[in-house]
Each structure stands twice: as C-alpha cells, then as structure tokens.
mmCIF file of C-alpha atoms and ligand atoms in Angstrom:
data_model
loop_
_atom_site.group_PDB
_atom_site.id
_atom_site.type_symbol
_atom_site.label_atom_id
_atom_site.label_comp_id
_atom_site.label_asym_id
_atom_site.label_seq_id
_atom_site.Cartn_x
_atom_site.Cartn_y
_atom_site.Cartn_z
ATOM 1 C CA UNK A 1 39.685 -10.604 22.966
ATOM 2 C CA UNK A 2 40.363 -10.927 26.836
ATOM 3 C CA UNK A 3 42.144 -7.561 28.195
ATOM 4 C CA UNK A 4 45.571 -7.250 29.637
ATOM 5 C CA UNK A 5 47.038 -8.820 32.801
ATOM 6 C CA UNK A 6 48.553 -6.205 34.665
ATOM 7 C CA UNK A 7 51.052 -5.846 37.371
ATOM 8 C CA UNK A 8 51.562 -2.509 39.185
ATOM 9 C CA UNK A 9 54.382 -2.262 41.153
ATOM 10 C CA UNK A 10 56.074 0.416 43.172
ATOM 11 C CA UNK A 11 56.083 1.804 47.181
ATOM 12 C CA UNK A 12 53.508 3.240 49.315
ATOM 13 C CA UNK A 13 52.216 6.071 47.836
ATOM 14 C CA UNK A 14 53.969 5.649 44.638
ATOM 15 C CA UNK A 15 50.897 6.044 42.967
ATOM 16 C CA UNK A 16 49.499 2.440 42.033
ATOM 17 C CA UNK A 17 45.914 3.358 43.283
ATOM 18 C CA UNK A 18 45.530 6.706 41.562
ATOM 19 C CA UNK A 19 46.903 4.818 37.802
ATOM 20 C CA UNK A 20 45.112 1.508 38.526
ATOM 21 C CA UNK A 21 41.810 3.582 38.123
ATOM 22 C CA UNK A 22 43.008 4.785 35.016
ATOM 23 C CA UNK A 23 44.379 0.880 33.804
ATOM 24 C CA UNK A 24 40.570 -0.328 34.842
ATOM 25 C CA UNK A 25 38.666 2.164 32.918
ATOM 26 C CA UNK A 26 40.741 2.549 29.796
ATOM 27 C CA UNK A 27 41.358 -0.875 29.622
ATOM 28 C CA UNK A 28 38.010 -2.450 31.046
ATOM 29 C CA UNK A 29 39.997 -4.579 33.322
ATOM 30 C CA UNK A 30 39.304 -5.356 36.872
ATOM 31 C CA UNK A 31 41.115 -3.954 39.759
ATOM 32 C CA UNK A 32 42.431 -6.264 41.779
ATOM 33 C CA UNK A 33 43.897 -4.789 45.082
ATOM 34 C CA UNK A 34 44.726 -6.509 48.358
ATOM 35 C CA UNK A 35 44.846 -3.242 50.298
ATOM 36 C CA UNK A 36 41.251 -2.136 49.732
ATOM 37 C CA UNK A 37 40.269 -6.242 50.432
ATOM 38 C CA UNK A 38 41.482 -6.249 53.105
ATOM 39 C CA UNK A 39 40.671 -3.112 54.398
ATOM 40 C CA UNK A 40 36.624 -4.260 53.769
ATOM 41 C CA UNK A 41 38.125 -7.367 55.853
ATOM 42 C CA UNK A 42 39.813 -5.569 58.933
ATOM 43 C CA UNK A 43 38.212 -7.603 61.310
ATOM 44 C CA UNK A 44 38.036 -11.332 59.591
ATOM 45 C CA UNK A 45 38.752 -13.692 61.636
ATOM 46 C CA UNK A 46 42.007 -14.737 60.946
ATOM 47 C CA UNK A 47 43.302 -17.442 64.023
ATOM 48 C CA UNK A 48 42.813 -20.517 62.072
ATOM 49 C CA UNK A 49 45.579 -19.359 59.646
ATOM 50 C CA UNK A 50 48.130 -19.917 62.874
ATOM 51 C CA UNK A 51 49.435 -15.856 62.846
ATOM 52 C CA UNK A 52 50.665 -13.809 65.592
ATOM 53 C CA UNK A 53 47.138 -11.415 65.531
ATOM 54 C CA UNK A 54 43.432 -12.954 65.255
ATOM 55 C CA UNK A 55 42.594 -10.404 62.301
ATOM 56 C CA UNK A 56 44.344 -8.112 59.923
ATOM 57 C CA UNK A 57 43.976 -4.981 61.593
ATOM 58 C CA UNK A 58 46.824 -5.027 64.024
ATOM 59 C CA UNK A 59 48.515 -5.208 61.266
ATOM 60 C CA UNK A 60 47.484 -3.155 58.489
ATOM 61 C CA UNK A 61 47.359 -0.238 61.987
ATOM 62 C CA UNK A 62 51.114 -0.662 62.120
ATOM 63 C CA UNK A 63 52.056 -0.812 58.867
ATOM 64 C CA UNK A 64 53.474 -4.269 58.806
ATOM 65 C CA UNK A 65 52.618 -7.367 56.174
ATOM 66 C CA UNK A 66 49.313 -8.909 56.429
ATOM 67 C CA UNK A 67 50.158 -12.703 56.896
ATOM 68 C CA UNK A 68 50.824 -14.619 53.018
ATOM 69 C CA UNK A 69 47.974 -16.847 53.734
ATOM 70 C CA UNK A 70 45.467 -14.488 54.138
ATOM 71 C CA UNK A 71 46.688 -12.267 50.987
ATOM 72 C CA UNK A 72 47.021 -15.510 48.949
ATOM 73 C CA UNK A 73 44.080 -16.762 48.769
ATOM 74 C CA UNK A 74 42.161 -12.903 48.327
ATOM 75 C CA UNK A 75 44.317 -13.014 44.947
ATOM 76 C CA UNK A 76 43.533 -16.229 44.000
ATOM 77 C CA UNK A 77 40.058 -15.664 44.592
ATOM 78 C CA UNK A 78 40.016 -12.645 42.659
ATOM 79 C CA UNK A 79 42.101 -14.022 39.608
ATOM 80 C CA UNK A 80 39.668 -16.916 39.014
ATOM 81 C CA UNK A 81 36.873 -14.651 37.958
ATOM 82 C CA UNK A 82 38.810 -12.117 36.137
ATOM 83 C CA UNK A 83 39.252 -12.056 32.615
ATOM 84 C CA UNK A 84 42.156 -8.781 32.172
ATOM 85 C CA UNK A 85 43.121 -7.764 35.277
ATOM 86 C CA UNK A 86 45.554 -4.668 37.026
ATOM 87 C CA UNK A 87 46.648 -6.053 39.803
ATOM 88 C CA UNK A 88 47.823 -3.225 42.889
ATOM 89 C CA UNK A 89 49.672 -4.313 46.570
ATOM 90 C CA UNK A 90 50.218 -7.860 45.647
ATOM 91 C CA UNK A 91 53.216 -9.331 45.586
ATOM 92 C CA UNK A 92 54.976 -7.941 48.436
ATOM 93 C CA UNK A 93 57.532 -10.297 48.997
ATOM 94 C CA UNK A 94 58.977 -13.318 47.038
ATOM 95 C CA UNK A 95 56.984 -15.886 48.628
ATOM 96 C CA UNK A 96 53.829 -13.915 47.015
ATOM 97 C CA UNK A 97 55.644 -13.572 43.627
ATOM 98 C CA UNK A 98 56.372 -17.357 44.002
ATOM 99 C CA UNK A 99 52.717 -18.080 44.898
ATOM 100 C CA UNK A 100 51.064 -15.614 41.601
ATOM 101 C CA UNK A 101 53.888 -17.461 39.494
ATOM 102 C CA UNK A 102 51.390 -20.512 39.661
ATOM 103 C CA UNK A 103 48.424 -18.192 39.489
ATOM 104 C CA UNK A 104 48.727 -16.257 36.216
ATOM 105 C CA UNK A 105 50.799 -15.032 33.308
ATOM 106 C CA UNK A 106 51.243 -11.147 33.123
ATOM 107 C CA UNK A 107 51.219 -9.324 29.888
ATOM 108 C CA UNK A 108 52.699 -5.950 31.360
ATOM 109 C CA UNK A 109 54.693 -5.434 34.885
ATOM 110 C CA UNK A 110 55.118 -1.889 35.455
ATOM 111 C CA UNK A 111 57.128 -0.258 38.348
ATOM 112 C CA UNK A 112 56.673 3.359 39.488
ATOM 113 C CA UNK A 113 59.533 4.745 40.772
ATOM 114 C CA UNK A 114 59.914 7.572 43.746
ATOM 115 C CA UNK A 115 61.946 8.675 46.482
ATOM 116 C CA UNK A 116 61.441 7.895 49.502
ATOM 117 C CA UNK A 117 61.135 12.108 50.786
ATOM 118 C CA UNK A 118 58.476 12.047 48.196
ATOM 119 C CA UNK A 119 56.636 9.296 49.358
ATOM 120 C CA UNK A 120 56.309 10.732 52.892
ATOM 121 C CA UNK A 121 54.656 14.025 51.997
ATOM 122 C CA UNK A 122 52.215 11.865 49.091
ATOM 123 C CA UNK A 123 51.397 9.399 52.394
ATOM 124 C CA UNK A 124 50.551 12.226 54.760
ATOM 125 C CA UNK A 125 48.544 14.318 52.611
ATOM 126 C CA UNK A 126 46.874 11.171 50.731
ATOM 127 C CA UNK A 127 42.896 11.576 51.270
ATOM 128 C CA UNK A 128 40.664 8.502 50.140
ATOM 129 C CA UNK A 129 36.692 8.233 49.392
ATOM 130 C CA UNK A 130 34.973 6.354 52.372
ATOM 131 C CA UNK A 131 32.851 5.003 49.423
ATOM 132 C CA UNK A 132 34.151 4.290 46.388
ATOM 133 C CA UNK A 133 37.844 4.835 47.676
ATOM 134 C CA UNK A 134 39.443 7.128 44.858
ATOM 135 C CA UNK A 135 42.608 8.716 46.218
ATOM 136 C CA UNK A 136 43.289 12.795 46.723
ATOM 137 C CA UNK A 137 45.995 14.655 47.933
ATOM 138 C CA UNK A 138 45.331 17.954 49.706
ATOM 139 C CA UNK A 139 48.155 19.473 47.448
ATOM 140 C CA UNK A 140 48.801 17.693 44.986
ATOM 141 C CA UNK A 141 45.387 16.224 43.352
ATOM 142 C CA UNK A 142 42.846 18.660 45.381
ATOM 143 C CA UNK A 143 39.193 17.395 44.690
ATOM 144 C CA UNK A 144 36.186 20.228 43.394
ATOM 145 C CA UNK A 145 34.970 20.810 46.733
ATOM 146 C CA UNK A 146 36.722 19.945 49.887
ATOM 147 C CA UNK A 147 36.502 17.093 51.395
ATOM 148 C CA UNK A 148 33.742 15.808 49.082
ATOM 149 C CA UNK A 149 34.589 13.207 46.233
ATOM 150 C CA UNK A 150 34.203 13.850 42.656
ATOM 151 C CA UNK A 151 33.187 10.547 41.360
ATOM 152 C CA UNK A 152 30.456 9.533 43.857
ATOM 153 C CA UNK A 153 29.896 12.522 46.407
ATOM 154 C CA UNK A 154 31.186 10.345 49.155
ATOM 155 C CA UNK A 155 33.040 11.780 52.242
ATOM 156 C CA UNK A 156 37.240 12.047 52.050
ATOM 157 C CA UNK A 157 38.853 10.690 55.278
ATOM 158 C CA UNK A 158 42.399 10.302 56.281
ATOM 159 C CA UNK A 159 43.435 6.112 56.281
ATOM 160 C CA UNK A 160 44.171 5.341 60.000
ATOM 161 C CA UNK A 161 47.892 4.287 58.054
ATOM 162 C CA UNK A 162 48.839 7.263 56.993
ATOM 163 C CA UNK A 163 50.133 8.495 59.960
ATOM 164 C CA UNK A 164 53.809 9.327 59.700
ATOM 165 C CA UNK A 165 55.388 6.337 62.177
ATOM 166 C CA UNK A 166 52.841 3.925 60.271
ATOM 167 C CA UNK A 167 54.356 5.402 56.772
ATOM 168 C CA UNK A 168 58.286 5.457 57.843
ATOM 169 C CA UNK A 169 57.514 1.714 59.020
ATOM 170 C CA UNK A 170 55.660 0.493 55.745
ATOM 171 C CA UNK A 171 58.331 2.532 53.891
ATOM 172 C CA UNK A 172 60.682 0.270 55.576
ATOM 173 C CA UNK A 173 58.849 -2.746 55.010
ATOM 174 C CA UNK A 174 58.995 -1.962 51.281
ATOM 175 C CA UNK A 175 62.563 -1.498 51.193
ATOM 176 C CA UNK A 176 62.971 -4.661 53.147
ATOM 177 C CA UNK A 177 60.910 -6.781 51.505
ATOM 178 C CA UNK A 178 59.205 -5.304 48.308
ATOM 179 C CA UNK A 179 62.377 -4.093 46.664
ATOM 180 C CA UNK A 180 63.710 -7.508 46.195
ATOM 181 C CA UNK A 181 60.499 -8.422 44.628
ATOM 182 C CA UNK A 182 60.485 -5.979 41.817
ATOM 183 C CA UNK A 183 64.716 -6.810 41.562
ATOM 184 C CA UNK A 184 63.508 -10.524 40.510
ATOM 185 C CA UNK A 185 60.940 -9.206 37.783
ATOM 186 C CA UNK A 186 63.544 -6.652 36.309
ATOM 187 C CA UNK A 187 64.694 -9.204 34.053
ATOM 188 C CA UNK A 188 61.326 -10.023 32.843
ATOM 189 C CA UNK A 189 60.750 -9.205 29.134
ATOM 190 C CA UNK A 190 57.376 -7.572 30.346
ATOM 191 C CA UNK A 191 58.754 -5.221 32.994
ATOM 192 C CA UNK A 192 58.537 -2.006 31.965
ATOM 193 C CA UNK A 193 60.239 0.555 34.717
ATOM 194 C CA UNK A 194 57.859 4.480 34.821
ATOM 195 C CA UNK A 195 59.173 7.814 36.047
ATOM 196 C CA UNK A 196 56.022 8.028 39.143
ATOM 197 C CA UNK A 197 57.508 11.570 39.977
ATOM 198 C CA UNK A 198 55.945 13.144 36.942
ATOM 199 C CA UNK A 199 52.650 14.650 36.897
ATOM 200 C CA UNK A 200 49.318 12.359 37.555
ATOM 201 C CA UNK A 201 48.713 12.878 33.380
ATOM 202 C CA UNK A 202 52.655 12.424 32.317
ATOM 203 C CA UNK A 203 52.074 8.744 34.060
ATOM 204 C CA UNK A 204 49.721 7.950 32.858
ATOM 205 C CA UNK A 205 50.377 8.791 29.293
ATOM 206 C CA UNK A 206 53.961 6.412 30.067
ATOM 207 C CA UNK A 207 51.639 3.615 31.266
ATOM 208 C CA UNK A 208 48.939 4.133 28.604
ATOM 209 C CA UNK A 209 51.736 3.683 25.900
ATOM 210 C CA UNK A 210 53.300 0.829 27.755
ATOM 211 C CA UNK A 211 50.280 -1.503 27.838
ATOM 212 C CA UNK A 212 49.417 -0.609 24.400
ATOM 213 C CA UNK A 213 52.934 -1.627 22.939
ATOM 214 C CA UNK A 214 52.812 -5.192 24.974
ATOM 215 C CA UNK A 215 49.092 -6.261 23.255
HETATM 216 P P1 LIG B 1 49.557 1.613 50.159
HETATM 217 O O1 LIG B 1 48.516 2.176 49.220
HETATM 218 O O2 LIG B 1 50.021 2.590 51.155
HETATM 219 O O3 LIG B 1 50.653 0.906 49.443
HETATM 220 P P2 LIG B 1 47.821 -0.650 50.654
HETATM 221 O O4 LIG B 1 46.449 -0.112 50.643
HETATM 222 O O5 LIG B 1 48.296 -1.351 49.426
HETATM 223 O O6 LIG B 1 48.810 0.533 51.044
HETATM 224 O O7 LIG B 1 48.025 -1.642 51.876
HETATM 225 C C1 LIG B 1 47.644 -1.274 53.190
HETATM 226 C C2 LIG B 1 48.075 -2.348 54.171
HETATM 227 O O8 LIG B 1 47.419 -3.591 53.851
HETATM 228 C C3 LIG B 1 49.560 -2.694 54.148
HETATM 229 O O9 LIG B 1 50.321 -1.808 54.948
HETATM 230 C C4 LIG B 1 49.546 -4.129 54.706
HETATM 231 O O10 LIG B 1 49.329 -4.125 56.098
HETATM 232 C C5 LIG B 1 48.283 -4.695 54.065
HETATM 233 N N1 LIG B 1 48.573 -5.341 52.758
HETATM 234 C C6 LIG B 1 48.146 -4.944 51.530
HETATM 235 N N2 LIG B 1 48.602 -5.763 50.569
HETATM 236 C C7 LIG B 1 49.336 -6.724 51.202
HETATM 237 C C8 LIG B 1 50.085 -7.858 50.751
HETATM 238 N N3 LIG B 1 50.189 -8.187 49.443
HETATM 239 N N4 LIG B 1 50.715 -8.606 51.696
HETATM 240 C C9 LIG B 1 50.633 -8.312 53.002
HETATM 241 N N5 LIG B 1 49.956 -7.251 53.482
HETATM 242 C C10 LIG B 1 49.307 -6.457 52.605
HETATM 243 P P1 LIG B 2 49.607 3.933 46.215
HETATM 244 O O1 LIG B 2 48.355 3.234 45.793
HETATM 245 O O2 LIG B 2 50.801 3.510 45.404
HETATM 246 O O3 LIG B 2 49.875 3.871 47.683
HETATM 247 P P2 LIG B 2 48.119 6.418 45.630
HETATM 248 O O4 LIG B 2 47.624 6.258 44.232
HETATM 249 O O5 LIG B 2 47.160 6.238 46.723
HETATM 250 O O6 LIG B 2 49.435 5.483 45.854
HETATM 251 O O7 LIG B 2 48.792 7.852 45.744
HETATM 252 C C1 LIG B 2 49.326 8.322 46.988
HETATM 253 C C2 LIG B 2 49.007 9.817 47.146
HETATM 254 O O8 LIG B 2 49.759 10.570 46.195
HETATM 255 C C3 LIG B 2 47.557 10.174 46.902
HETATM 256 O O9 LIG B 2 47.240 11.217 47.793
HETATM 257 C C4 LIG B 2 47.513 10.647 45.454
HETATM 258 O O10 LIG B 2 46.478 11.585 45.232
HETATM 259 C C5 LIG B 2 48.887 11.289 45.286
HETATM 260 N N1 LIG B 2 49.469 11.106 43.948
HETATM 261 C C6 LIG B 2 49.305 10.053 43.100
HETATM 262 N N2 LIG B 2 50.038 10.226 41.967
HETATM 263 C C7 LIG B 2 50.691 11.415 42.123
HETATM 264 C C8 LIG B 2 51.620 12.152 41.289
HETATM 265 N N3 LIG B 2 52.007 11.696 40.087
HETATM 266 N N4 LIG B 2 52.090 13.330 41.775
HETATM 267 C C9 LIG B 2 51.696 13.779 43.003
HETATM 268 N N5 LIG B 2 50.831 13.146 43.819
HETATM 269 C C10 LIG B 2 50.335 11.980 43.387
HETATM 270 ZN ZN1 LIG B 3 33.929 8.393 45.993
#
C-alpha cells in the first residue's frame, strides 16, 4: 500500500517543520519541503527564469516569495519520485495551489493554526541543525545539551530569516498571500483545521488521529 499524501499548511513558525518530522517517520513518507530546497539552493542561478534577483537568496534574506518558477518545478521534481509524501512551504499562493492541482491528489490537508504574537516569539527563538535541520526553540523545545542537536550531534544556528523585520515581513507575506490559499482548500473534504498552540505532543496526537481517520 503506497502511504499518505500530505499537505501541511499553516504560517511561519506555525510548526509545519517540527510535525512534518513526525508525519515522515510515523508514516514512512517523504518530506517534501521547499524551504530547506531551497535553502541547499541559495545561490542557483536563477536569471534564465526572467526574476527581479539572479538567485534565491535576496529573497529568502528578506523574507519575500521565492519566484513560482523556481518553487514549481523543486515540487514537481520531488513529487515524481515520491510514493506518500508530507508536503511543508508549498503552496504559498494560488498560482502554486493551481500548479500542485495538476501535480497530485492529497489524501489529508491539515492547517495549524496560531496567532500572529505567537508566531513572533516561536520565529525568534527558533534554532535549526546545520546538518540534518531539526528545529529547537530556546524555550520552548530546548535540546539535551545546548546548542548541540539530539538526532545527529550537529551544531544549532540561528536561520539568517529569523530576524524580527525578516519575520514581521514573511508574517505579512502569509497574511497577504498564504491565507487565501488555505481559504480555497477549506472546503475540501480532506482539510482538516489543528489547534498549533497546543503542546509539540497534543499536535501531534490531533495530526496522528487525523491522517489515520482519512486512510
Ligand atoms: P518558515 O519555516 O519560516 O515558514 P520556510 O523554510 O518554509 O520558512 O521558507 C523560507 C523562505 O524560503 C521563505 O521566506 C521564502 O523566501 C522561501 N520559500 C519557501 N517556500 C516557498 C514557496 N512555496 N514559494 C516561494 N518562496 C518560498
Ligand atoms: P514552521 O516549519 O511552520 O516554520 P517550525 O516547526 O520550525 O515551524 O517551528 C517554529 C519554532 O517553534 C521552532 O523553534 C519550534 O521548535 C517551535 N515549536 C514548534 N511547535 C511548537 C509548539 N507546539 N509549541 C511551542 N513551540 C513550538
Ligand atoms: Zn541534527
């Protein structure tokens, strides 16, 4: 039996990262996330795709959308080789959730919810492997030794994004033009809207129980 296709929607810093971990082990399903893509791919050369910068860094520095080609095709790539998939930072506006419409069918779209006061301090404090890229929090989700990760020993750094004018712009960037995008999917039969101001475990347990009730 293939696994399940899974959409994880919700702002910066809502907490897609930290579950999708969770969604690729249970689940054996790849994670599929343009963020960390492109992040490996800051400095691709990007002027034959006609956008304002020659690569996505300018971009991804300020907080503002990587251009639709570029994201596009990283998903499509991905999709073709994956059998069950969760699927984190993609789409981000509706001309990517017209694009994955031709892509893929999706067995489960969930969509973490969180203020936006929340979101700042989770942003500011977030802490990410330079290796294998699991996410910490200084407060909230404190790793065994500081500064060291848990799963692969790697060293935690600070994203050059989660500054607080790159946050309040990406936060603004959501609003603008992520919102609308989860709007159009609320109708879906498979959309299936989680309390992301819980603990990590109370989450998870929603989303665990979610993806279980659509197979
Ligand atoms: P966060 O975890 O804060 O939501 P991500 O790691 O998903 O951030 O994304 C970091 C940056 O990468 C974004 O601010 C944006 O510049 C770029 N990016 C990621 N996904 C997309 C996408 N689907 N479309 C355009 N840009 C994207
Ligand atoms: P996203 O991928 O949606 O941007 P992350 O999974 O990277 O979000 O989480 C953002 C930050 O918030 C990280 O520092 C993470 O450790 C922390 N975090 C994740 N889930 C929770 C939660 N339920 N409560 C408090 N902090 C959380
Ligand atoms: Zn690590």
């Amino acid at each position: 039996m293939s696994g399940p296709r899974v959409l994880i929607l919700g702002p910066p810093g809502a907490g897609k990262g930290t579950q999708s971990s969770n969604i690729a082990d249970e689940f054996d399903v790849e994670h599929i996330t343009t963020g960390d893509a492109l992040r490996a791919n800051k400095d691709m050369d990007i002027s034959d795709m006609d956008t304002e910068y020659d690569t996505p860094r300018e971009y991804m520095e300020a907080g503002d959308l990587v251009p639709d080609a570029v994201v596009n095709a990283i998903v499509e790539e991905a999709l073709t080789s994956a059998d069950g998939f969760v699927l984190d930072g993609y789409p981000r506006n509706l001309e990517q959730a017209e694009e994955l419409e031709g892509m893929t069918d999706l067995d489960v779209i969930l969509s973490l919810d969180v203020s936006r006061e929340e979101l700042v301090d989770r942003l500011t404090g977030r802490r990410v492997c330079d290796d294998c890229g699991a996410n910490y929090h200084v407060e909230f989700n404190q790793p065994e030794e500081e500064g060291v990760c848990d799963e692969c020993g790697g060293e935690l750094i600070q994203r050059d994004d989660d500054n607080e004018e790159s946050v309040n712009n990406r936060l603004d960037v959501f609003e603008e033009n992520t919102l609308p995008v989860i709007e159009h999917y609320e109708d879906d039969d498979a959309f299936v809207a989680i309390d992301g101001e819980q603990t990590p475990d109370e989450v998870w347990a929603d989303i665990e129980a979610a993806i279980e009730d659509a197979n």
